[in-house]
Short mmCIF file of C-alpha atoms in Angstrom, two decimals:
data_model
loop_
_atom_site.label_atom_id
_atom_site.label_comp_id
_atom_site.label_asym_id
_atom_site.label_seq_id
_atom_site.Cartn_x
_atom_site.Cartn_y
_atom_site.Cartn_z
CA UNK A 1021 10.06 3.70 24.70
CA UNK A 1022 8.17 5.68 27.54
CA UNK A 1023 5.59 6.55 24.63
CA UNK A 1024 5.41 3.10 23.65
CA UNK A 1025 4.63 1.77 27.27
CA UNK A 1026 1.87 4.25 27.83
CA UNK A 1027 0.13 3.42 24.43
CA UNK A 1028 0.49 0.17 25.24
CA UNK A 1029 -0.92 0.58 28.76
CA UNK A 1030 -3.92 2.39 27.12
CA UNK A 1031 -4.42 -0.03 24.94
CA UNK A 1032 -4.97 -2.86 27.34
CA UNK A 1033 -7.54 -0.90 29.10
CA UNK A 1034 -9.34 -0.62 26.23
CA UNK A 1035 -9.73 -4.64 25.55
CA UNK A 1036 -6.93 -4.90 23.77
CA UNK A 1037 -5.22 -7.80 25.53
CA UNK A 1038 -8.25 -9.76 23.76
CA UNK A 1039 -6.00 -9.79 20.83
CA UNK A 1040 -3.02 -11.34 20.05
CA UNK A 1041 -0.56 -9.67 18.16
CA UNK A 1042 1.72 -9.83 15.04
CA UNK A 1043 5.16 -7.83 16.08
CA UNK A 1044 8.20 -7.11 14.32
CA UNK A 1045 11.03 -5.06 16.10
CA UNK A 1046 9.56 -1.99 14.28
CA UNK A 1047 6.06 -2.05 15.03
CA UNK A 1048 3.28 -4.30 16.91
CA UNK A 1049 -0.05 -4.92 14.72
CA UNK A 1050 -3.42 -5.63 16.89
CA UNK A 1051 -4.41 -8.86 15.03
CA UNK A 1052 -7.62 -10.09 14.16
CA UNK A 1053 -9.31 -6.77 14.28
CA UNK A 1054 -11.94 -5.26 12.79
CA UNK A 1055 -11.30 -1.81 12.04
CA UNK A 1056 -14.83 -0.93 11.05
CA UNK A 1057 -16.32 -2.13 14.82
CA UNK A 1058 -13.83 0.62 16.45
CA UNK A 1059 -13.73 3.30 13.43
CA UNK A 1060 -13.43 6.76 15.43
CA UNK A 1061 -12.56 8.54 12.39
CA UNK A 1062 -10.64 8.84 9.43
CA UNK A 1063 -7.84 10.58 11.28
CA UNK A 1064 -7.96 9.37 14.87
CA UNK A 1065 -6.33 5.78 16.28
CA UNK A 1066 -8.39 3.33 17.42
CA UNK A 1067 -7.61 -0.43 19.10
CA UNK A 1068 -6.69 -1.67 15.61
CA UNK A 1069 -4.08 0.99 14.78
CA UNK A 1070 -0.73 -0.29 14.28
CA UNK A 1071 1.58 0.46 17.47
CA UNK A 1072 4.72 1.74 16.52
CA UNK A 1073 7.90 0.46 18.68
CA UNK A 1074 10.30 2.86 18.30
CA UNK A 1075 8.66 6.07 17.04
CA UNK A 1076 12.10 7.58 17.67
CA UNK A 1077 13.78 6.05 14.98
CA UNK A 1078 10.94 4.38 12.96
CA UNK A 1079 10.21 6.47 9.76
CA UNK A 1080 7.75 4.73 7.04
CA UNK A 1081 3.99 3.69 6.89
CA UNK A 1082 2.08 0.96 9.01
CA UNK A 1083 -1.09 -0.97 8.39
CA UNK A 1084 -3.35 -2.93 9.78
CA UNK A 1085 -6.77 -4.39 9.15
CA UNK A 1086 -9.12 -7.57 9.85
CA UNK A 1087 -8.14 -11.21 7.96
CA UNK A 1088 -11.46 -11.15 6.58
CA UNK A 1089 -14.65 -9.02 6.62
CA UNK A 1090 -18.18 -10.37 6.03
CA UNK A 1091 -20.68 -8.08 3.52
CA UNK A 1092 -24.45 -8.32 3.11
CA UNK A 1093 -24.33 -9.33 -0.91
CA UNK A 1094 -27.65 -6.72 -1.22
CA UNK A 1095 -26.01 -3.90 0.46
CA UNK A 1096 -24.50 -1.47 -1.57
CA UNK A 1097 -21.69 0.82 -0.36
CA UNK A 1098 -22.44 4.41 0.93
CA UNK A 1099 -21.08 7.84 0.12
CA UNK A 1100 -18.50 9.16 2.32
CA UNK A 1101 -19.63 12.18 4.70
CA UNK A 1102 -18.33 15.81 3.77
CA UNK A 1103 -15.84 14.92 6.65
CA UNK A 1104 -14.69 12.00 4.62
CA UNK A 1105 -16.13 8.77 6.93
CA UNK A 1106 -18.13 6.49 5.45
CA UNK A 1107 -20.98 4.48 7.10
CA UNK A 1108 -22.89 1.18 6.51
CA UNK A 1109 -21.85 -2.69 6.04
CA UNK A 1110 -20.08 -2.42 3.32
CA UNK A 1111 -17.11 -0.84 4.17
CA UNK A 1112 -13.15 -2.14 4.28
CA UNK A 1113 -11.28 0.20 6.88
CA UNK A 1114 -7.66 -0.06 7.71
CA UNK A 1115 -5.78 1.36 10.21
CA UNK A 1116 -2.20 3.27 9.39
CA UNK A 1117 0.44 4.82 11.28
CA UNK A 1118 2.85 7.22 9.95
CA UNK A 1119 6.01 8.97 10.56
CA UNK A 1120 7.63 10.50 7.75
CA UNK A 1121 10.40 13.16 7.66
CA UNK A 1122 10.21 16.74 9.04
CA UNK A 1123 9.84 17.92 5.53
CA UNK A 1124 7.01 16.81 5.06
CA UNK A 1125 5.12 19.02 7.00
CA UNK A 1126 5.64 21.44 4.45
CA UNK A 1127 2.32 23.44 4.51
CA UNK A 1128 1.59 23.03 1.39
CA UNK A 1129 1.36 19.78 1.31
CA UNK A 1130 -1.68 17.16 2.46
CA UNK A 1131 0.20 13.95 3.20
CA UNK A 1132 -2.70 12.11 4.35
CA UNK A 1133 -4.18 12.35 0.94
CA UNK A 1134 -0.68 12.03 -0.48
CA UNK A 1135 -0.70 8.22 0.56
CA UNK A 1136 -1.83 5.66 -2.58
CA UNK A 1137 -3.29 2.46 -0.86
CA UNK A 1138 -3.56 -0.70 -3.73
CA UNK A 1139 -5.72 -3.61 -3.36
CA UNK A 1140 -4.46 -6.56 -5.62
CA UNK A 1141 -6.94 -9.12 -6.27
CA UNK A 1142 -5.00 -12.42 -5.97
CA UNK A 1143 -7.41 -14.08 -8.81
CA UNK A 1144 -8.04 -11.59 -11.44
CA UNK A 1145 -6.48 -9.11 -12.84
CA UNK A 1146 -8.06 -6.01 -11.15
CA UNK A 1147 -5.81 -3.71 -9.18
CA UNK A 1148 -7.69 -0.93 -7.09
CA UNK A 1149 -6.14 1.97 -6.03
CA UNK A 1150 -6.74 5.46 -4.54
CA UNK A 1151 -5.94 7.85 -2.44
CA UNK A 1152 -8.15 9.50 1.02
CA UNK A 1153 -9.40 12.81 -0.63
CA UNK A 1154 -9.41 16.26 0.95
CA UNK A 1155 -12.87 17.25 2.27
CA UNK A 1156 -14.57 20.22 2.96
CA UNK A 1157 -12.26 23.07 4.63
CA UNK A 1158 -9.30 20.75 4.10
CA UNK A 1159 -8.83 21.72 0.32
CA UNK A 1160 -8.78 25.69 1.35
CA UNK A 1161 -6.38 25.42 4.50
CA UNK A 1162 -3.12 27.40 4.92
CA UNK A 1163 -1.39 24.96 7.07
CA UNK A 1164 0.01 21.17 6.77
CA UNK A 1165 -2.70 18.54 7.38
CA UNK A 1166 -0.37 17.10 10.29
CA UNK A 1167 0.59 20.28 11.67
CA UNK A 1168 2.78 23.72 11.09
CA UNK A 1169 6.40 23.46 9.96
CA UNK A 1170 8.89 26.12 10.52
CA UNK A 1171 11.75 24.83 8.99
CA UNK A 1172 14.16 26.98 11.02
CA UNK A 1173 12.89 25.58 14.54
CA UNK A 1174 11.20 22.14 13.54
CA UNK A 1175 13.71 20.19 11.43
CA UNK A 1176 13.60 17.51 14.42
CA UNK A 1177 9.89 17.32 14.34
CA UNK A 1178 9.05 14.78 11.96
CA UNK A 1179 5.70 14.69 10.44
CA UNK A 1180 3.20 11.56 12.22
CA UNK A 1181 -0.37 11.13 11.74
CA UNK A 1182 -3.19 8.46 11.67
CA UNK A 1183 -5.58 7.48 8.84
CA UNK A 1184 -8.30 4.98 8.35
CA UNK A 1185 -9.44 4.89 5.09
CA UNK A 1186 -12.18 3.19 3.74
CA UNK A 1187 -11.06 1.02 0.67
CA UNK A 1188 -14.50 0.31 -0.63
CA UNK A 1189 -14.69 4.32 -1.05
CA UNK A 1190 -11.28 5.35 -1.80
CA UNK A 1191 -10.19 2.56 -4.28
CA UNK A 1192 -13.50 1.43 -5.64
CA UNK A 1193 -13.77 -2.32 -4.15
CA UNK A 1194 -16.90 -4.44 -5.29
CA UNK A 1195 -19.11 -6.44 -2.94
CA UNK A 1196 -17.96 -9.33 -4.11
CA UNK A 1197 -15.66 -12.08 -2.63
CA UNK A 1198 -12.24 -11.89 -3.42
CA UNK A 1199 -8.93 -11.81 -1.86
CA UNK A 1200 -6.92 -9.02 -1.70
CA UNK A 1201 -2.84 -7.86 -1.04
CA UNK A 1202 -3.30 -4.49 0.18
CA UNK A 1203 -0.29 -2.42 1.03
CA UNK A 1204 0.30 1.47 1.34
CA UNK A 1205 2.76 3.98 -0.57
CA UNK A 1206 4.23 6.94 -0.47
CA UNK A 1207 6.74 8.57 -2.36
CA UNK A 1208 9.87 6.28 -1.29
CA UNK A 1209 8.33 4.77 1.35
CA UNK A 1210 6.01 1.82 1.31
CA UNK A 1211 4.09 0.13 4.09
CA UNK A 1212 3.72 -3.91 5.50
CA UNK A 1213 1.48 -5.59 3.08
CA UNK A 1214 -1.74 -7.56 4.04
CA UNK A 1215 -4.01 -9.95 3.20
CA UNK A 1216 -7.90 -9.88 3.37
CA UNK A 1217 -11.04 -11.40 2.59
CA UNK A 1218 -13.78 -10.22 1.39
CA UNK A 1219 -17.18 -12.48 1.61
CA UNK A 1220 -19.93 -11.45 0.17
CA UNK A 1221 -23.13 -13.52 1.08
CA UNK A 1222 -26.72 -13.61 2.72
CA UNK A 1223 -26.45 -12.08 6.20
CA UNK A 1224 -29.64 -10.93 8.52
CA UNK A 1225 -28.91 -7.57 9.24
CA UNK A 1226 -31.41 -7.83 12.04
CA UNK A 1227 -29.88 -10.13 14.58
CA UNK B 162 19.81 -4.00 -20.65
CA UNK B 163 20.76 -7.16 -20.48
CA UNK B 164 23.76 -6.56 -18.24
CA UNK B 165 21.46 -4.86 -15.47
CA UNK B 166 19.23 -8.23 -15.88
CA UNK B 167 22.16 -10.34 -15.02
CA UNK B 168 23.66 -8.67 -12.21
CA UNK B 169 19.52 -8.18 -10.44
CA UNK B 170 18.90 -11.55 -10.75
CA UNK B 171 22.73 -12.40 -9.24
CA UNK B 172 21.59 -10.62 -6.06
CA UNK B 173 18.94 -11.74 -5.63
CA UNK B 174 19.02 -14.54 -3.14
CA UNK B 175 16.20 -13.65 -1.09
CA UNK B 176 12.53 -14.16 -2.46
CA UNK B 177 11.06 -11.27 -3.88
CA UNK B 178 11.12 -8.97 -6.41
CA UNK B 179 13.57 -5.98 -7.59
CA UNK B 180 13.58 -3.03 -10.03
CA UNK B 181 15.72 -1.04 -11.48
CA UNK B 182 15.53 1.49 -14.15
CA UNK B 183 18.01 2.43 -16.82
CA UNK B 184 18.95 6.19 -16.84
CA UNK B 185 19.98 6.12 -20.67
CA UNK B 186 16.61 5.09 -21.58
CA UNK B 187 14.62 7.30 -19.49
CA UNK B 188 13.33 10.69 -21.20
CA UNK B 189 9.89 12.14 -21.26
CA UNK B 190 8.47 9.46 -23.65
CA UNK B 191 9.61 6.64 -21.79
CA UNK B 192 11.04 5.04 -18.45
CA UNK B 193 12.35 1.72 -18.70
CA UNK B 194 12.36 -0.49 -15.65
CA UNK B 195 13.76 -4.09 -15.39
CA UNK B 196 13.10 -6.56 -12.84
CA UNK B 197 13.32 -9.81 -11.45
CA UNK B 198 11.55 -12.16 -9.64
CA UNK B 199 11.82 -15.06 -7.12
CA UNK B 200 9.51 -16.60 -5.77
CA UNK B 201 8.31 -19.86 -3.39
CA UNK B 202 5.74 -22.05 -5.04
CA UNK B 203 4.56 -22.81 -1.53
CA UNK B 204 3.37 -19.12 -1.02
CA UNK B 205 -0.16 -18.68 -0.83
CA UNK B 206 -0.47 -15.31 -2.50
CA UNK B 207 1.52 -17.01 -5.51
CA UNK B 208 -0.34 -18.64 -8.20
CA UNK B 209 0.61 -22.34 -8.08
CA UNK B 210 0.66 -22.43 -11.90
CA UNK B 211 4.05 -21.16 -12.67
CA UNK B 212 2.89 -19.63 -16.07
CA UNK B 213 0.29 -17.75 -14.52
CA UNK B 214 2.68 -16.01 -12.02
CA UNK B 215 4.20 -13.01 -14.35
CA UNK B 216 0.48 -11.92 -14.91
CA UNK B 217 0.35 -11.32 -11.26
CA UNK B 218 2.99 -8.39 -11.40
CA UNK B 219 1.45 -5.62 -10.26
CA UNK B 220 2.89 -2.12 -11.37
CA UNK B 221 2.09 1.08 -8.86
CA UNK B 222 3.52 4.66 -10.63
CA UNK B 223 2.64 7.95 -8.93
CA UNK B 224 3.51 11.64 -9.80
CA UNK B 225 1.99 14.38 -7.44
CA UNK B 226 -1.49 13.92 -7.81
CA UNK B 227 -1.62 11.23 -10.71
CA UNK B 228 -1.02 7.85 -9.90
CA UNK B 229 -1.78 4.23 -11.56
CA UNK B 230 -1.82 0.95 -10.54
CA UNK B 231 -2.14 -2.04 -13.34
CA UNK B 232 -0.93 -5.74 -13.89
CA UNK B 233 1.04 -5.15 -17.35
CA UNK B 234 1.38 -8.20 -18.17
CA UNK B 235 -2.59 -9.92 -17.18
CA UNK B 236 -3.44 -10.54 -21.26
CA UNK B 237 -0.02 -11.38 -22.02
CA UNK B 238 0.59 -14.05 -23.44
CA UNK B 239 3.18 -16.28 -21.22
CA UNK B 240 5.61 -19.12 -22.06
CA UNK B 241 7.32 -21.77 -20.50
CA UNK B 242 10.73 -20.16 -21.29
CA UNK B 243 9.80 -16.93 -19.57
CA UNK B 244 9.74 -18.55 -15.99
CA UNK B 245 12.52 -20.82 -14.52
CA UNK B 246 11.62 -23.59 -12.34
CA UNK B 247 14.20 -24.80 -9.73
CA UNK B 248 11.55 -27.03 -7.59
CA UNK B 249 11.17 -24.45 -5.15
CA UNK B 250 10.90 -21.31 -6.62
CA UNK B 251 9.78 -19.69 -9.97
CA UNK B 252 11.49 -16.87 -11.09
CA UNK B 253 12.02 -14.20 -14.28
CA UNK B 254 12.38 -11.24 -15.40
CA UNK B 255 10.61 -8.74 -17.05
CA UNK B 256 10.61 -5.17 -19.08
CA UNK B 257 8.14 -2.02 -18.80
CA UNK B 258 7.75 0.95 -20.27
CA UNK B 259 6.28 2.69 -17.76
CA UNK B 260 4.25 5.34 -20.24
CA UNK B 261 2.99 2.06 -22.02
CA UNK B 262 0.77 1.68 -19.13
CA UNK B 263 0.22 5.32 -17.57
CA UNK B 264 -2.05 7.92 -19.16
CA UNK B 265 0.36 10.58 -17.76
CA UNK B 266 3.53 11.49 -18.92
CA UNK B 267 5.69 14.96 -18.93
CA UNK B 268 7.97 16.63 -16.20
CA UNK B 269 8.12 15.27 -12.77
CA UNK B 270 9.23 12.97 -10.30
CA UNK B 271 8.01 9.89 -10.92
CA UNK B 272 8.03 6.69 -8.13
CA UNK B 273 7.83 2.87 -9.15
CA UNK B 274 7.03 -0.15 -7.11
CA UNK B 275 5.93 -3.66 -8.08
CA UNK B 276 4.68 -6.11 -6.76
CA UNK B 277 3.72 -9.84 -6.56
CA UNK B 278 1.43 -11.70 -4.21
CA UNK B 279 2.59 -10.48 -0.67
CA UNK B 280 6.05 -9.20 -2.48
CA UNK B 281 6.97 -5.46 -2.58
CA UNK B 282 9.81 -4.22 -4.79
CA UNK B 283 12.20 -1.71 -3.94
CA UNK B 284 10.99 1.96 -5.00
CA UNK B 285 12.66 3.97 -8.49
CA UNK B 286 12.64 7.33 -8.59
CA UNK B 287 12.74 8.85 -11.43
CA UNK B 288 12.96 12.51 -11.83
CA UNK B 289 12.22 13.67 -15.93
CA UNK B 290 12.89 17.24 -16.40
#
């Protein structure tokens, strides 16, 4: 709970009160925000990251992103970066907590790009899918993506992280409008599910 | 097949949806999972046409690194006898094959969700050896 309250403090001081909130007993989801204004990486929280309650006892998957996000219909979407971020207007970040059991830290495993995030187009039949890839010195690393794991000293320590993928890169989403159930999986967990907008239409990129 | 039909669609009183799979007809050519489905008419990520609402199933099926994610059923054909109609809900049931839909198949463990509109199913894991 002390955790909690201090994330929570930090939080406000960073504009957060701004925003009301959607909260369950497990977890506390900044609403109405826009993921892509406060992207500060693909592995660091931001303002928009869920807040888990009770990180003591919570184990599963968290997301959170914006009702509805607003695309320049001639922009086309950007390659990611060799560190994995992607840049430009066209772009559909959300934000996800995780805390999954102290076995998963098994260093051989990447559970960050273990994590399949769907996007389920309400009107058609396309379902988009995909999962953050490992970049760069990430494929050849020895150790865990979310940290060593000795199972004779750590099997406590539960394995958390942070990522923001972008769904336009990772899952292939068109610049087009549409509305979208997008939810998170792992294994035998599975995350909240949301719903979002995409509009795609004449905007001046200028003002 | 029929049995494990009956006795999902018995529990479920809640709206959503529920799998389960059926360990005599699971080998490495084919995992079988049945499900139900409940659902409010008044939901917004449900189609308000009930016929349309089985092609909405969404099926999610990952192995280590090889996963899928497909509506079976979008260019099936659907009937009025598939879906039941109480006023408030629509509801049915429903048959994969998982490897009908997957392009990988073999030794593994394999997870299963579905989904509809805003409705996750429980998770089957399957382990083939």
């Amino acid at each position: 709970m002390k955790n909690v309250f201090i994330k929570l403090i930090l939080l406000y001081f960073m504009g957060y009160t701004a925003m009301s909130d959607a909260e369950t007993k497990d977890y506390t989801l900044p609403e109405n925000c826009n993921v892509n204004i406060h992207f500060k990486g693909v592995n660091v929280p931001n303002v928009c990251s869920p807040v888990i309650n009770d990180d003591e006892t919570f184990i599963g998957i968290v997301i959170n992103g914006p009702g509805e996000i607003i695309w320049p219909e001639t922009e086309k979407p950007q390659e990611a970066s060799p560190f994995g971020s992607t840049k430009g207007p066209v772009r559909l970040l959300i934000a996800a907590e995780f805390i999954f059991p102290a076995s998963y830290r098994d260093p051989k495993r990447r559970v960050k790009n273990e994590i399949l995030f769907v996007a389920v187009n309400l009107a058609t039949k396309d379902v988009y899918s995909g999962r953050q890839p490992a970049f760069g010195k990430q494929r050849k690393r020895k150790k865990s993506d979310i940290g060593d794991y000795d199972p004779t000293k750590d099997s406590d320590k539960r394995a958390e992280g942070s990522i923001n993928p972008d769904l336009v890169n990772i899952c292939g989403l068109p610049n087009k409008n549409a509305t979208y159930i997008i939810y998170a999986t792992l294994e035998n967990f599975k995350s909240n599910v949301l719903m979002i907008s995409t509009v795609s239409k004449e905007v001046d990129l200028e003002h | 097949m029929n049995t494990n039909n009956t006795s999902l669609v018995q529990n479920l009183l809640e709206p959503g949806i529920t799998i389960s799979s059926s360990k005599e007809y699971t080998d490495s050519d084919i995992i079988i999972i049945n499900g139900v489905y409940k659902v409010p008419f008044t939901e917004d990520s449900i189609p308000k046409q009930q016929i349309l609402i089985p092609k909405q199933i969404v099926l999610a099926v990952t192995r280590n690194a090889n996963y899928k994610a497909l509506k079976p059923f979008s260019d099936v054909v659907v009937f009025k006898d598939d879906v039941h109609d109480d006023g408030k809900y629509s509801s049915g049931k429903f048959t994969i094959n998982v490897f009908d839909y997957v392009e990988f198949n073999g030794a593994g463990d394999y997870y299963v969700l579905c989904s509809l509109g805003k409705y996750l199913s429980n998770i089957i894991n399957v382990t083939i050896e």
